[in-house]
mmCIF file of C-alpha atoms in Angstrom:
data_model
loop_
_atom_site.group_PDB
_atom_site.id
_atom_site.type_symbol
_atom_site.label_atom_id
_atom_site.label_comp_id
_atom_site.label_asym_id
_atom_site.label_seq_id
_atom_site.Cartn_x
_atom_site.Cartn_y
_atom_site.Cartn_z
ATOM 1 C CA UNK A 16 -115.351 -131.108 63.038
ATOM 2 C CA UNK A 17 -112.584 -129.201 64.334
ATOM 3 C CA UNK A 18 -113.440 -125.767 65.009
ATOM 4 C CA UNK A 19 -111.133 -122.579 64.221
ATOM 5 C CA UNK A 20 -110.699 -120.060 66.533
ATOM 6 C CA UNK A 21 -109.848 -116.396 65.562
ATOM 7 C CA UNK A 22 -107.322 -114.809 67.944
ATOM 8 C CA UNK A 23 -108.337 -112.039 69.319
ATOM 9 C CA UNK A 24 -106.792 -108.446 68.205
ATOM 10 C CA UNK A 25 -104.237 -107.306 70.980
ATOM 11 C CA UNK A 26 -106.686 -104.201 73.054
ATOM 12 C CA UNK A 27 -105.034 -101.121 71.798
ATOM 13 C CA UNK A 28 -102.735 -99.116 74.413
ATOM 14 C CA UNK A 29 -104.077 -96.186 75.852
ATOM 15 C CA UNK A 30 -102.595 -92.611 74.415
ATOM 16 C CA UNK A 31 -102.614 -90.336 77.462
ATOM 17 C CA UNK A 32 -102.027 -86.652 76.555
ATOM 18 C CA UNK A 33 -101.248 -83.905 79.357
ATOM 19 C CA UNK A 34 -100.362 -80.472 78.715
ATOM 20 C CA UNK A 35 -99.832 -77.658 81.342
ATOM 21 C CA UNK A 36 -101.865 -74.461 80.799
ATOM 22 C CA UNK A 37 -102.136 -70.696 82.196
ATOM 23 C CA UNK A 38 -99.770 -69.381 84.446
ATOM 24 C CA UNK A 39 -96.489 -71.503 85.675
ATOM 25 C CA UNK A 40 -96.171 -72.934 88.655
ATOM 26 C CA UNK A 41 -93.232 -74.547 90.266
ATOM 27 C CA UNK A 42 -94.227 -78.171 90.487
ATOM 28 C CA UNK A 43 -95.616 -78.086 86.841
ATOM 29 C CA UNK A 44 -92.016 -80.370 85.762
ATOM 30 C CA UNK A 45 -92.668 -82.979 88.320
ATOM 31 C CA UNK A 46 -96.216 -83.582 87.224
ATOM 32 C CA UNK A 47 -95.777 -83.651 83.712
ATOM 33 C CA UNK A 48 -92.745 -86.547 84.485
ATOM 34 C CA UNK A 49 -95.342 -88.392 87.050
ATOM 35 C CA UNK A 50 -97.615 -88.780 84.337
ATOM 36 C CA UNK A 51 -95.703 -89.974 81.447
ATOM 37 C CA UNK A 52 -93.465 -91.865 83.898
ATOM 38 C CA UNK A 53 -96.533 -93.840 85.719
ATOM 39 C CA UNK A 54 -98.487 -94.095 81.844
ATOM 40 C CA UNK A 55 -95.706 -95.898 80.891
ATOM 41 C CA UNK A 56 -95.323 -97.622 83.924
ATOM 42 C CA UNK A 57 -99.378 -98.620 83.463
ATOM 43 C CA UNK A 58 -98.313 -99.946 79.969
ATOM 44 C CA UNK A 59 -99.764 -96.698 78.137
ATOM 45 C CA UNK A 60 -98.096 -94.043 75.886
ATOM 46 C CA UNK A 61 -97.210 -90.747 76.541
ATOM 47 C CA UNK A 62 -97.858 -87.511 74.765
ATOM 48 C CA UNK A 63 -96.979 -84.175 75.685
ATOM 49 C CA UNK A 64 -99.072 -81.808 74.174
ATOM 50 C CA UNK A 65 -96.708 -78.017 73.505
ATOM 51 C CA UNK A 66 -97.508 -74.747 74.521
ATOM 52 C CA UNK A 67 -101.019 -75.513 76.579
ATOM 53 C CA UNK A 68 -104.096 -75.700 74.508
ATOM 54 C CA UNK A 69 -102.170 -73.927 71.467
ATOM 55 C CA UNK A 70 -100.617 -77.462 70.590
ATOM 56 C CA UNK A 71 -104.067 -79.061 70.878
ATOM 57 C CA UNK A 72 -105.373 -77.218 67.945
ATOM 58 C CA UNK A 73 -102.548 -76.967 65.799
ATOM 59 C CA UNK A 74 -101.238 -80.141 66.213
ATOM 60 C CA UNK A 75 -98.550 -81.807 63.979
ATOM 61 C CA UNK A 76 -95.148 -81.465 65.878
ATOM 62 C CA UNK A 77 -97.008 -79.546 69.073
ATOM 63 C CA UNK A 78 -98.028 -83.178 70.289
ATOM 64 C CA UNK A 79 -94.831 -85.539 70.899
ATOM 65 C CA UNK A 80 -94.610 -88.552 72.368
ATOM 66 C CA UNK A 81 -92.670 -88.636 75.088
ATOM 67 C CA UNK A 82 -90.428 -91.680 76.497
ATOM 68 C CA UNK A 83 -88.857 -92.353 80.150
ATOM 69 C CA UNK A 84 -85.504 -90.759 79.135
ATOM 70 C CA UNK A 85 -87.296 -87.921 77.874
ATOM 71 C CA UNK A 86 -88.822 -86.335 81.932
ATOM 72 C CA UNK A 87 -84.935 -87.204 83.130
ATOM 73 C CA UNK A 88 -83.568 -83.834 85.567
ATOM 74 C CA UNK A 89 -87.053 -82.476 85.189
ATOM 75 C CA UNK A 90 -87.919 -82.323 88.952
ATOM 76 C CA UNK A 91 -85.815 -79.702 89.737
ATOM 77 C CA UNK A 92 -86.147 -77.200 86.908
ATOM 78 C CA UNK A 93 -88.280 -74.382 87.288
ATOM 79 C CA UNK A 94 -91.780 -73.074 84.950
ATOM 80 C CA UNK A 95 -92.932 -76.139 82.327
ATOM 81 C CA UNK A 96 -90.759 -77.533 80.141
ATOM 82 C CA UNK A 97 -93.788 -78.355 77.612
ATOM 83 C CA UNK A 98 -94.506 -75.020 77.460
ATOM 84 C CA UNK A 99 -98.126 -72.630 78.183
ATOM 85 C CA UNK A 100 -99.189 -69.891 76.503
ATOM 86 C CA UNK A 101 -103.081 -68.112 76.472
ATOM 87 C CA UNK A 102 -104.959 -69.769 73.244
ATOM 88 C CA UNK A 103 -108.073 -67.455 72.046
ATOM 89 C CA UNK A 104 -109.129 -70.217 69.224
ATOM 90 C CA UNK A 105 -109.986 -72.969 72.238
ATOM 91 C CA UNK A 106 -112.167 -70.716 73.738
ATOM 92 C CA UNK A 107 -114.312 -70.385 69.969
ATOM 93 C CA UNK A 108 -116.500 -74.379 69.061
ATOM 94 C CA UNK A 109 -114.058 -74.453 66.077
ATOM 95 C CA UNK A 110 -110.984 -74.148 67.802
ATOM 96 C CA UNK A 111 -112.367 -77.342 70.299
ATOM 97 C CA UNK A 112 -113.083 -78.651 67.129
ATOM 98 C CA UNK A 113 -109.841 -78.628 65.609
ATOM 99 C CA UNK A 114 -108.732 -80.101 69.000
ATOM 100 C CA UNK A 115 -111.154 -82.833 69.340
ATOM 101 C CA UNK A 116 -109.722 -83.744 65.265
ATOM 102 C CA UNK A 117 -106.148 -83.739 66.466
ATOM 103 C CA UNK A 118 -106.702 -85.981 69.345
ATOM 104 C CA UNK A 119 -108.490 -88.735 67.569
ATOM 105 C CA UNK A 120 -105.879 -88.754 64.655
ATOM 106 C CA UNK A 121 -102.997 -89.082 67.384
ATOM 107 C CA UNK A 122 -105.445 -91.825 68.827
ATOM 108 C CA UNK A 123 -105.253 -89.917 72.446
ATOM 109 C CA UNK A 124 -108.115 -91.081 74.900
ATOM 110 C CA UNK A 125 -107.459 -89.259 78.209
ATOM 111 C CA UNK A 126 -106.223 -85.981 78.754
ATOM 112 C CA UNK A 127 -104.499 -84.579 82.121
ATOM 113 C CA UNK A 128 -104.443 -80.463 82.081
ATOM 114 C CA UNK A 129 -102.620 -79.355 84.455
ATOM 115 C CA UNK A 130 -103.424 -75.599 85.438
ATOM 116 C CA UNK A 131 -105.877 -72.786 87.276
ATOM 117 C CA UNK A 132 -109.259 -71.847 87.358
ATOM 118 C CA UNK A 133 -109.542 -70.882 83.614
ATOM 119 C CA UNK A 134 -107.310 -73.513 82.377
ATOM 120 C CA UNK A 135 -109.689 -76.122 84.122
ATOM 121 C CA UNK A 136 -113.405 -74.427 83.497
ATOM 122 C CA UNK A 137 -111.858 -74.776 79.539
ATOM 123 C CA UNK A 138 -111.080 -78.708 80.618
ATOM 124 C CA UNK A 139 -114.869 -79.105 81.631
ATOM 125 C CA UNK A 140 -116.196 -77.271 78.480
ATOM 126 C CA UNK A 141 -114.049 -79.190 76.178
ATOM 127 C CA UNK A 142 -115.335 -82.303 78.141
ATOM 128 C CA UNK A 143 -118.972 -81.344 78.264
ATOM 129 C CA UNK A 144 -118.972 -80.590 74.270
ATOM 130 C CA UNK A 145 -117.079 -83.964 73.406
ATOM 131 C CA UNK A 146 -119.800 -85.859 72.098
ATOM 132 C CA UNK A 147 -121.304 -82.945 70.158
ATOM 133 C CA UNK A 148 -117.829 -82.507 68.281
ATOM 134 C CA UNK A 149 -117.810 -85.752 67.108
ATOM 135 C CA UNK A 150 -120.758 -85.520 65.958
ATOM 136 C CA UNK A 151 -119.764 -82.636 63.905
ATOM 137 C CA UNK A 152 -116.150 -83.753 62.662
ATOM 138 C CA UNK A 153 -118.253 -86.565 61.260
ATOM 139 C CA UNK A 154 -121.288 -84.299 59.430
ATOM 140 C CA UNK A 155 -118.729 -82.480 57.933
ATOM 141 C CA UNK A 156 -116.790 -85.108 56.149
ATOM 142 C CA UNK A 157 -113.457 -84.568 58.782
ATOM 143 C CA UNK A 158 -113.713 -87.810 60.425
ATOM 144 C CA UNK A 159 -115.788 -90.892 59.519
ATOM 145 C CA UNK A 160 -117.980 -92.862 62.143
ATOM 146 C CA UNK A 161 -115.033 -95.627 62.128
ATOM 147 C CA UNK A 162 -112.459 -93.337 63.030
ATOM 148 C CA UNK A 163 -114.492 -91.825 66.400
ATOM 149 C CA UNK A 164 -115.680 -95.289 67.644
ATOM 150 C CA UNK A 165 -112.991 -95.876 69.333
ATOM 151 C CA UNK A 166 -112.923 -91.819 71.460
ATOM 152 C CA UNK A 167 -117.065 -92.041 72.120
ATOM 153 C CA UNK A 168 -115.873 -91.069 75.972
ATOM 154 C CA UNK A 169 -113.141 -88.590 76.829
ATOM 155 C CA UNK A 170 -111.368 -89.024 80.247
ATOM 156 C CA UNK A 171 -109.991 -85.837 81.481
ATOM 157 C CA UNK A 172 -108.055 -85.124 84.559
ATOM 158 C CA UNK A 173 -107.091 -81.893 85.967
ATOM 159 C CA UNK A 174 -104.435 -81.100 88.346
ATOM 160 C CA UNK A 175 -104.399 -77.802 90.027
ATOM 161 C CA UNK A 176 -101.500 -75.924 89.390
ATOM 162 C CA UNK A 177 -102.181 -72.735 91.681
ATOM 163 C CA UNK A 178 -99.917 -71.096 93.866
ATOM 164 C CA UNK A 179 -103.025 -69.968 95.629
ATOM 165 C CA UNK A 180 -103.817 -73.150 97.071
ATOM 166 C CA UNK A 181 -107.307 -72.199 96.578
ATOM 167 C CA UNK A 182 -109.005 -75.446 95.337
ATOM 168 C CA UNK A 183 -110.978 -77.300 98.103
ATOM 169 C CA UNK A 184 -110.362 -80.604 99.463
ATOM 170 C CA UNK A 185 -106.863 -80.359 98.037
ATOM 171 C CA UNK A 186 -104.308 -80.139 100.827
ATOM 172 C CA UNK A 187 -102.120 -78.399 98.522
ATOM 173 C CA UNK A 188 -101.914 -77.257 95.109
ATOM 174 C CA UNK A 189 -99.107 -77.642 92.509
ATOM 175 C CA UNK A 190 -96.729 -74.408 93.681
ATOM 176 C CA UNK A 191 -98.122 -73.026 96.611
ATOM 177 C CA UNK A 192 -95.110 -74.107 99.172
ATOM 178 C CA UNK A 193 -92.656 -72.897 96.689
ATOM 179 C CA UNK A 194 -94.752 -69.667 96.300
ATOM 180 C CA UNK A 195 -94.806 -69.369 99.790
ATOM 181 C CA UNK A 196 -90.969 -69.767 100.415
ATOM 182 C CA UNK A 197 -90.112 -66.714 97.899
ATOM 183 C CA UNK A 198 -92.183 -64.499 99.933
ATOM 184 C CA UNK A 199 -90.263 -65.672 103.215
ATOM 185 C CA UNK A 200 -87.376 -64.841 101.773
ATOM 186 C CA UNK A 201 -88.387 -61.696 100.369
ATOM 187 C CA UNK A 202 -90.119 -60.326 103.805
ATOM 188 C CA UNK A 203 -87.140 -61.457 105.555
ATOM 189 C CA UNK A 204 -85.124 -58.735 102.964
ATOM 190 C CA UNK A 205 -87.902 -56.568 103.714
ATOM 191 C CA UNK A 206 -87.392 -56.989 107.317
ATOM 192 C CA UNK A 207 -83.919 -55.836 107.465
ATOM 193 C CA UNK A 208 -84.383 -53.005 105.847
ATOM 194 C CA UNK A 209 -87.399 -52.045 108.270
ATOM 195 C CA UNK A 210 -85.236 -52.406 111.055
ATOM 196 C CA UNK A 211 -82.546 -50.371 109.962
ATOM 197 C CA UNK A 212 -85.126 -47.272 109.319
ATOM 198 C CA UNK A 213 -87.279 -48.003 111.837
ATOM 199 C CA UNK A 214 -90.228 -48.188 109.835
ATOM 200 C CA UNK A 215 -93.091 -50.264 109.350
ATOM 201 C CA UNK A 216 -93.834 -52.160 105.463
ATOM 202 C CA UNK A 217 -97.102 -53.591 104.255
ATOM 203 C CA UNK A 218 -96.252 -56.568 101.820
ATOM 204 C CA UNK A 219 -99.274 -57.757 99.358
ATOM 205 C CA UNK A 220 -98.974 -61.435 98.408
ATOM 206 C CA UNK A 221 -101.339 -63.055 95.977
ATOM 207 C CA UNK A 222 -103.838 -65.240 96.715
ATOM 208 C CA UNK A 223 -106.876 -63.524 95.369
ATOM 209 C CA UNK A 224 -109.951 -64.857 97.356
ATOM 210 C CA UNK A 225 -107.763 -66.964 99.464
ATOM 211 C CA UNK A 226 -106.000 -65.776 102.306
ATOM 212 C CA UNK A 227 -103.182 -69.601 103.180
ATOM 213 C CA UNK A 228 -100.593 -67.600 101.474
ATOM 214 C CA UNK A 229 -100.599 -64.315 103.179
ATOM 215 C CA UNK A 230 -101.727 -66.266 106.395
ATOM 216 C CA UNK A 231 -98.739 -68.714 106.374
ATOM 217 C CA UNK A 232 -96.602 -66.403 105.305
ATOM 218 C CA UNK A 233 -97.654 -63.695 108.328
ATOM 219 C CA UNK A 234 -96.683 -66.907 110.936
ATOM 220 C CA UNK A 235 -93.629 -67.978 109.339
ATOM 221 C CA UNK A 236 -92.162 -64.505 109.150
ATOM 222 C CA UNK A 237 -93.770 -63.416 112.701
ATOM 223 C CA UNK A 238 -95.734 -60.587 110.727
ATOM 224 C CA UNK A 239 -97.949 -57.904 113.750
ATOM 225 C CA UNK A 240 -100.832 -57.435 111.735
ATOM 226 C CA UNK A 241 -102.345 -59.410 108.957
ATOM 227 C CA UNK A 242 -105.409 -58.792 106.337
ATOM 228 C CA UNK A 243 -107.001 -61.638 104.765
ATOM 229 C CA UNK A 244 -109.972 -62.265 102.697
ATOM 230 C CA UNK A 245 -111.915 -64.833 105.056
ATOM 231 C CA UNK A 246 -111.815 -62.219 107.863
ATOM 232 C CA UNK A 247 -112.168 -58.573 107.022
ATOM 233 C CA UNK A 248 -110.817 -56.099 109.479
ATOM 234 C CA UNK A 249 -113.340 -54.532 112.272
ATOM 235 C CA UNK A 250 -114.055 -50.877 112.855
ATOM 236 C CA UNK A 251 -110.887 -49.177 114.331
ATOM 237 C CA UNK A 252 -108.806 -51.684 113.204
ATOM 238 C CA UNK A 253 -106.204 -48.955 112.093
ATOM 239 C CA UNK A 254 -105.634 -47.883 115.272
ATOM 240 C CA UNK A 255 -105.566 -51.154 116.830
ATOM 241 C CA UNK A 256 -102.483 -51.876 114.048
ATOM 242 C CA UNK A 257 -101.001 -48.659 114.912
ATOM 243 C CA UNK A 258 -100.655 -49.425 118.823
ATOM 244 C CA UNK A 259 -99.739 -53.265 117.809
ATOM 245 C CA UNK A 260 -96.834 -52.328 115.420
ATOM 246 C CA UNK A 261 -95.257 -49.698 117.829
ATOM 247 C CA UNK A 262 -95.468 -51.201 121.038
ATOM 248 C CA UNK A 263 -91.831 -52.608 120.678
ATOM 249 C CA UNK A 264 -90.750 -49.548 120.845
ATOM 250 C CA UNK A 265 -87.464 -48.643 118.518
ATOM 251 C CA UNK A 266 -87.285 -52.084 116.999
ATOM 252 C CA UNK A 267 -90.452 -51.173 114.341
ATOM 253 C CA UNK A 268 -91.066 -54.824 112.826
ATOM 254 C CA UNK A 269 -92.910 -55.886 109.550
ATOM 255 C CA UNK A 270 -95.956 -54.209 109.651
ATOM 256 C CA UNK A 271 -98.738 -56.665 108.454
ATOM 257 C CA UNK A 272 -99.104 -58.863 105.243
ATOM 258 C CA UNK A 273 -102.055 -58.375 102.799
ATOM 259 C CA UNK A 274 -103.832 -60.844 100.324
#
């Protein structure tokens, strides 16, 4: 007896969702094309979620799909194209909720967030409380148990977009070199006009606990005195700064660089 087999049903592409979140960063552009151009590439779909984790929970048109014609001339343009803005309802269960909903109805599996410190701790939440949303979506009659089966595990991936290039083990964050030529260029401004007035200028960069930017900044620019985070000045260090910076006599150069 001849026996009839059943083709199997064709494994269902992955949806891969990425959305940039918090402050911009010059770089954001050219990791939101990697991704959708190496998902594709991979033989998954692409979907952009809109204005950070706003378009999460509102969904509808804030979550497009997005094709390889779509990223084309994004490397070179500046902030993110898809969009960031501060969302108060993530940070609440129900506004997580609404976003957990969203996803599953667009069928999107993994998620790549691309932003700082806050933008990622609300990554690890959202991650952490997956299972427990579910679990909820279906008590309450939004979902049924068919519907989640398939989104049991959420993959997440974050990308640091920091100019501070403060994230550890990461030889560089998404903006930090660009950060840190705008403040070469400024200080070399600065410089001139230092020169011309024979005076000396502090410059504070950003960084907050990290000191690469002012650092690499201070010896790019040939700053005499610098202040970072990782090695607080010793006692007398003002007059130590004050002999340093005037030893050259008429030509007063850029003072020091803070973080």
């Amino acid at each position: 007896m001849a026996t009839t087999h059943i083709p199997a049903a064709p494994p269902k592409r992955r949806r891969i969702g990425v959305l940039t979140s918090g402050g911009d960063a010059p770089g954001m552009n050219g990791a939101v094309r990697a991704v959708v151009r190496m998902a594709i590439h991979s033989d998954c779909e692409a979907y952009a979620v809109f204005e950070g984790y706003e378009g999460l929970v509102n969904g509808g048109d804030m979550i497009r799909q997005l094709h390889w014609e779509d990223v084309r001339g994004w490397l070179s343009r500046g902030g993110t194209l898809i969009g960031s803005a501060r969302c108060m309802s993530f940070r609440e269960r129900p506004g997580r909720l609404r976003a957990a909903k969203n996803m599953i109805l667009r069928g999107i599996d993994a998620l790549v967030v691309c932003g700082g410190d806050g933008s990622l701790t609300g990554a690890d939440v959202f991650r952490s409380e997956w299972p427990g949303l579910l679990d909820e979506l279906v008590k309450t009659g939004e979902l049924t148990t068919e519907q989640i089966k398939p989104y049991t595990v959420l993959n997440i991936v974050g990308l640091v977009g920091s100019i501070d290039n403060d994230m550890s083990g990461t030889d560089a964050t998404i903006g930090c070199y660009s950060s840190l030529t705008r403040i070469c260029d400024a200080v070399d401004d600065v410089f001139d006009t230092a020169f011309s007035h024979q005076r000396g200028f502090v410059i504070e960069v950003m960084g907050r606990h990290c000191g690469w930017l002012a650092l690499m900044a201070a010896i790019s620019t040939g700053a005499d005195w610098l202040f970072i985070p990782e090695m607080p000045p010793r006692e007398g260090w003002e007059d130590d700064m004050c002999e340093t910076i005037t030893k050259v006599g008429d030509q007063v150069l850029l003072s020091a660089l803070r973080c």
